[in-house]
Every structure is written in structure tokens, then in C-alpha cells.
Amino acid sequence: MHSMTTSLSTATVPPMFDTLTVAMNEAAFVQVGDEVFTADYLHAPDEFTRPDDVLVEGTREDQELLLIQRDFEGARLSGEGEICLRDGTLIRFLRPAAVH
């Protein structure tokens, strides 16, 4: 008799690159803490993404934002679509509001 010992908690949690792909979908802005940047470049990671690959580039007035794959290592998904980086920084990918 063969038994499966996979934990339910790990079996239902998607890999971080799946979470980032969903979060980045159609995002026009990136919120880092209280700062909102225009999303100039977003690259959804996949199994070929290397630690130094750029995933997010953004601008805000005279500031630039650059996040690489390594920045998201050890990150966890927080409530309401926030991604909490290892250092406690909260990231949200924001979509433009639809006007009907």
C-alpha cells in the first residue's frame, strides 16, 4: 500500500513566481510601502528567471524603482494581494480603475 505524505499547507500554496505573475497581470502601478510608482517594466518570473534578472522597474517624480528576482526570495503573500519581502517591505501591484 502506497501512502502520500504531502502536507496540505504546502500543496495548496503556489510558488512565489505564480503569485507574482498573477499580481503583475495588467498592473500599471507598483506601491512600495506608501510610495506609488508608475510600472515602466514588469517581467513575470518563470522557471528560467535568474536571481539578478530585473522583474520591476518604475518611476515616481525623480525616484526610480528597481527590483530583481533576488528581492522576492523568501517573500510571502500577505492579505489583500500584498507581497511582504524578507525585510518587511510591502509591495502591491495596482491596476488602473475601469471606467464604465
CSV table of C-alpha atoms in Angstrom, one decimal:
chain,number,residue,atom,x,y,z
A,1,MET,CA,0.0,0.0,0.0
A,2,HIS,CA,1.4,3.4,-1.0
A,3,SER,CA,0.6,6.5,1.1
A,4,MET,CA,1.1,10.1,0.2
A,5,THR,CA,2.6,12.3,2.9
A,6,THR,CA,2.3,15.7,1.2
A,7,SER,CA,1.2,18.4,3.6
A,8,LEU,CA,-2.0,20.2,2.7
A,9,SER,CA,-0.5,23.6,3.6
A,10,THR,CA,2.4,23.2,1.1
A,11,ALA,CA,0.4,21.5,-1.6
A,12,THR,CA,-2.1,24.5,-1.8
A,13,VAL,CA,0.4,27.3,-1.7
A,14,PRO,CA,1.6,28.3,-5.3
A,15,PRO,CA,5.2,29.1,-5.9
A,16,MET,CA,6.1,32.8,-5.5
A,17,PHE,CA,6.6,33.2,-9.3
A,18,ASP,CA,3.0,32.1,-9.8
A,19,THR,CA,1.9,34.6,-7.2
A,20,LEU,CA,3.9,37.4,-8.8
A,21,THR,CA,2.6,36.6,-12.3
A,22,VAL,CA,-1.0,36.9,-11.1
A,23,ALA,CA,-0.2,40.1,-9.1
A,24,MET,CA,1.6,41.7,-12.0
A,25,ASN,CA,-1.1,41.0,-14.5
A,26,GLU,CA,-2.2,44.3,-16.1
A,27,ALA,CA,-0.6,46.3,-13.3
A,28,ALA,CA,0.0,50.0,-14.2
A,29,PHE,CA,1.5,51.0,-10.8
A,30,VAL,CA,3.6,49.5,-8.0
A,31,GLN,CA,3.1,50.5,-4.4
A,32,VAL,CA,6.1,50.1,-2.2
A,33,GLY,CA,5.2,51.0,1.4
A,34,ASP,CA,3.4,54.3,1.0
A,35,GLU,CA,5.1,55.3,-2.3
A,36,VAL,CA,3.4,54.6,-5.7
A,37,PHE,CA,5.5,54.2,-8.8
A,38,THR,CA,4.4,54.0,-12.4
A,39,ALA,CA,5.2,50.5,-13.6
A,40,ASP,CA,7.6,51.1,-16.5
A,41,TYR,CA,8.6,47.4,-16.9
A,42,LEU,CA,7.2,44.3,-15.3
A,43,HIS,CA,8.6,40.8,-16.0
A,44,ALA,CA,6.6,37.9,-14.6
A,45,PRO,CA,9.2,35.4,-13.4
A,46,ASP,CA,9.3,31.8,-14.6
A,47,GLU,CA,11.5,28.7,-14.1
A,48,PHE,CA,14.2,30.3,-16.3
A,49,THR,CA,14.4,33.6,-14.3
A,50,ARG,CA,17.8,34.1,-12.6
A,51,PRO,CA,18.4,35.8,-9.2
A,52,ASP,CA,19.8,39.0,-10.9
A,53,ASP,CA,17.1,39.4,-13.5
A,54,VAL,CA,15.1,42.6,-13.3
A,55,LEU,CA,11.4,42.0,-12.5
A,56,VAL,CA,10.2,45.5,-11.8
A,57,GLU,CA,11.2,49.0,-13.0
A,58,GLY,CA,9.2,52.0,-12.0
A,59,THR,CA,9.4,55.8,-11.7
A,60,ARG,CA,7.9,58.4,-9.4
A,61,GLU,CA,8.8,62.0,-9.9
A,62,ASP,CA,12.6,62.0,-9.5
A,63,GLN,CA,12.8,58.5,-8.0
A,64,GLU,CA,13.4,55.1,-9.7
A,65,LEU,CA,12.4,51.7,-8.5
A,66,LEU,CA,14.3,48.5,-9.5
A,67,LEU,CA,13.5,45.1,-8.1
A,68,ILE,CA,15.3,41.9,-9.1
A,69,GLN,CA,14.3,38.3,-8.6
A,70,ARG,CA,16.5,38.0,-5.5
A,71,ASP,CA,14.5,40.8,-3.8
A,72,PHE,CA,11.5,38.4,-3.9
A,73,GLU,CA,13.3,35.4,-2.5
A,74,GLY,CA,11.8,34.5,0.9
A,75,ALA,CA,8.8,36.8,0.3
A,76,ARG,CA,5.4,35.8,1.4
A,77,LEU,CA,1.9,36.7,0.3
A,78,SER,CA,0.1,38.9,2.8
A,79,GLY,CA,-3.6,39.8,3.0
A,80,GLU,CA,-5.3,41.5,0.1
A,81,GLY,CA,-2.7,40.8,-2.5
A,82,GLU,CA,0.3,42.4,-0.7
A,83,ILE,CA,3.7,40.8,-1.0
A,84,CYS,CA,5.8,41.1,2.1
A,85,LEU,CA,9.5,41.0,1.3
A,86,ARG,CA,12.0,39.5,3.7
A,87,ASP,CA,12.8,42.9,5.1
A,88,GLY,CA,9.2,43.6,5.9
A,89,THR,CA,8.6,45.9,2.9
A,90,LEU,CA,5.1,45.6,1.5
A,91,ILE,CA,4.6,45.6,-2.3
A,92,ARG,CA,1.3,45.8,-4.2
A,93,PHE,CA,0.7,45.8,-7.9
A,94,LEU,CA,-2.1,48.1,-8.8
A,95,ARG,CA,-4.3,48.1,-11.9
A,96,PRO,CA,-5.9,51.2,-13.4
A,97,ALA,CA,-9.6,51.7,-12.5
A,98,ALA,CA,-12.0,50.7,-15.2
A,99,VAL,CA,-14.4,53.4,-16.2
A,100,HIS,CA,-17.9,52.3,-17.5
